[in-house]
Tab-separated table of C-alpha atoms in Angstrom:
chain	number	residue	atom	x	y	z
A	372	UNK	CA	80.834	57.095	93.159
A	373	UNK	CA	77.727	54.245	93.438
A	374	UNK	CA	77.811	51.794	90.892
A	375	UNK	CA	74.952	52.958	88.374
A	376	UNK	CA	74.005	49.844	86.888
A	377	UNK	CA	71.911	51.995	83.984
A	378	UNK	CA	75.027	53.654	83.345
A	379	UNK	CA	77.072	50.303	82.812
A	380	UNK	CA	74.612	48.511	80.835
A	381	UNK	CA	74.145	51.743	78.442
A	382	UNK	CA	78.452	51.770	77.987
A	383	UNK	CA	78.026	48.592	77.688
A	384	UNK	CA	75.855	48.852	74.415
A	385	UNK	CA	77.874	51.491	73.308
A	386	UNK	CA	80.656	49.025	73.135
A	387	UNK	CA	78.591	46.217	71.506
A	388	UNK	CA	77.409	48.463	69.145
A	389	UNK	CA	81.412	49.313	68.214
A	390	UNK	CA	82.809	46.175	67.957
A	391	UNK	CA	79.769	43.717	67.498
A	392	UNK	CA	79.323	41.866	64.077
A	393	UNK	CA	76.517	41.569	61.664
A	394	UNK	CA	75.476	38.209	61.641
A	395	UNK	CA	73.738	36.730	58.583
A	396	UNK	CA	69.979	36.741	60.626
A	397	UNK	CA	70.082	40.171	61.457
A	398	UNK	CA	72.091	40.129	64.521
A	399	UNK	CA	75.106	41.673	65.888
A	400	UNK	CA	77.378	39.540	68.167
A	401	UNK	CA	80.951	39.240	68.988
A	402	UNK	CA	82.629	36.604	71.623
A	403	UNK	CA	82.935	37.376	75.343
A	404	UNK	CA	86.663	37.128	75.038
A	405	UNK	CA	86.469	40.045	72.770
A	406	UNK	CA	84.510	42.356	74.805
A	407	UNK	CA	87.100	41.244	77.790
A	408	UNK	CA	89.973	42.355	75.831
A	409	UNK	CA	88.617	45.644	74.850
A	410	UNK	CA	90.614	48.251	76.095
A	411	UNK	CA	88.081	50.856	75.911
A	412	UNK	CA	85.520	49.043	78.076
A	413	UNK	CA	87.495	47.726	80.497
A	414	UNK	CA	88.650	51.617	81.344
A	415	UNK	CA	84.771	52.378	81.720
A	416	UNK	CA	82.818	49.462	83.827
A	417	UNK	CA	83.037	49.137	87.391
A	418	UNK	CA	82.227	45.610	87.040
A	419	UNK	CA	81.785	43.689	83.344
A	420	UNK	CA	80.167	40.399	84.163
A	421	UNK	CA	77.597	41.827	86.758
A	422	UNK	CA	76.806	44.320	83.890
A	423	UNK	CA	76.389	41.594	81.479
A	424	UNK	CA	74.537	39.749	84.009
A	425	UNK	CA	72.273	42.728	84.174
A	426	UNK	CA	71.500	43.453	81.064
A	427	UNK	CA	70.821	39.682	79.847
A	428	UNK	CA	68.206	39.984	82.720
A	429	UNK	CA	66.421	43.133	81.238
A	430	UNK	CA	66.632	41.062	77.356
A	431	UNK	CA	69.344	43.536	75.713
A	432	UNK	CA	71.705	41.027	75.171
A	433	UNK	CA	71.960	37.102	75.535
A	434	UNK	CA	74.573	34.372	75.933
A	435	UNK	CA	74.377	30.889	76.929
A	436	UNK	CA	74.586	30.132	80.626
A	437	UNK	CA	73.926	32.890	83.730
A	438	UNK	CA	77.681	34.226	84.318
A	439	UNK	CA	80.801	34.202	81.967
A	440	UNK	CA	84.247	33.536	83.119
A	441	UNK	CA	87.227	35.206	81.164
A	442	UNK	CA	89.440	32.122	79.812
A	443	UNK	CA	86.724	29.225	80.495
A	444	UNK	CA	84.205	31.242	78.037
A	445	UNK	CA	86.324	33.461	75.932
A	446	UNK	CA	84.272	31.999	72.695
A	447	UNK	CA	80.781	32.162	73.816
A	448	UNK	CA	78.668	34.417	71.629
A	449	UNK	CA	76.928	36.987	73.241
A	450	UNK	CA	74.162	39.027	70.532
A	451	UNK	CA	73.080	42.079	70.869
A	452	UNK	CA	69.115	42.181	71.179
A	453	UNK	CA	68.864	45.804	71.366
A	454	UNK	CA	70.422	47.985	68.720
């Protein structure tokens, strides 16, 4: 099967959408060592950081810096733009 990068990016917000938290501005985010360690998403994307990667790039979520690395960024906050 192709990877379907509209696919991944809309499990992908499923996910976020599950495990994200409110923030006090309005926001929902959660750490990318979170969203590594879920179970549930790592059984459903073919590849997490070039999903990430793609979705930062169409504005539905954001994170500091163009790639994230499990270990070297488990606590960077990535928010959910797109609810």
């Amino acid at each position: 099967m192709p990877y379907d990068v509209d696919h991944e990016i809309e499990l992908l917000v499923t996910c976020l959408k599950r495990i994200c938290k409110d923030q006090e501005d309005g926001t929902k985010a959660v750490t990318f060592g979170e969203i590594f360690k879920d179970e549930i998403l790592e059984q459903q994307l073919e590849s997490l950081v070039g999903t990430m990667k793609a979705a930062k790039k169409r504005g539905i979520i954001d994170f500091k810096g163009q790639m994230l690395l499990q270990g070297a960024h488990d606590d960077v906050v990535v928010t959910l733009k797109e609810a």
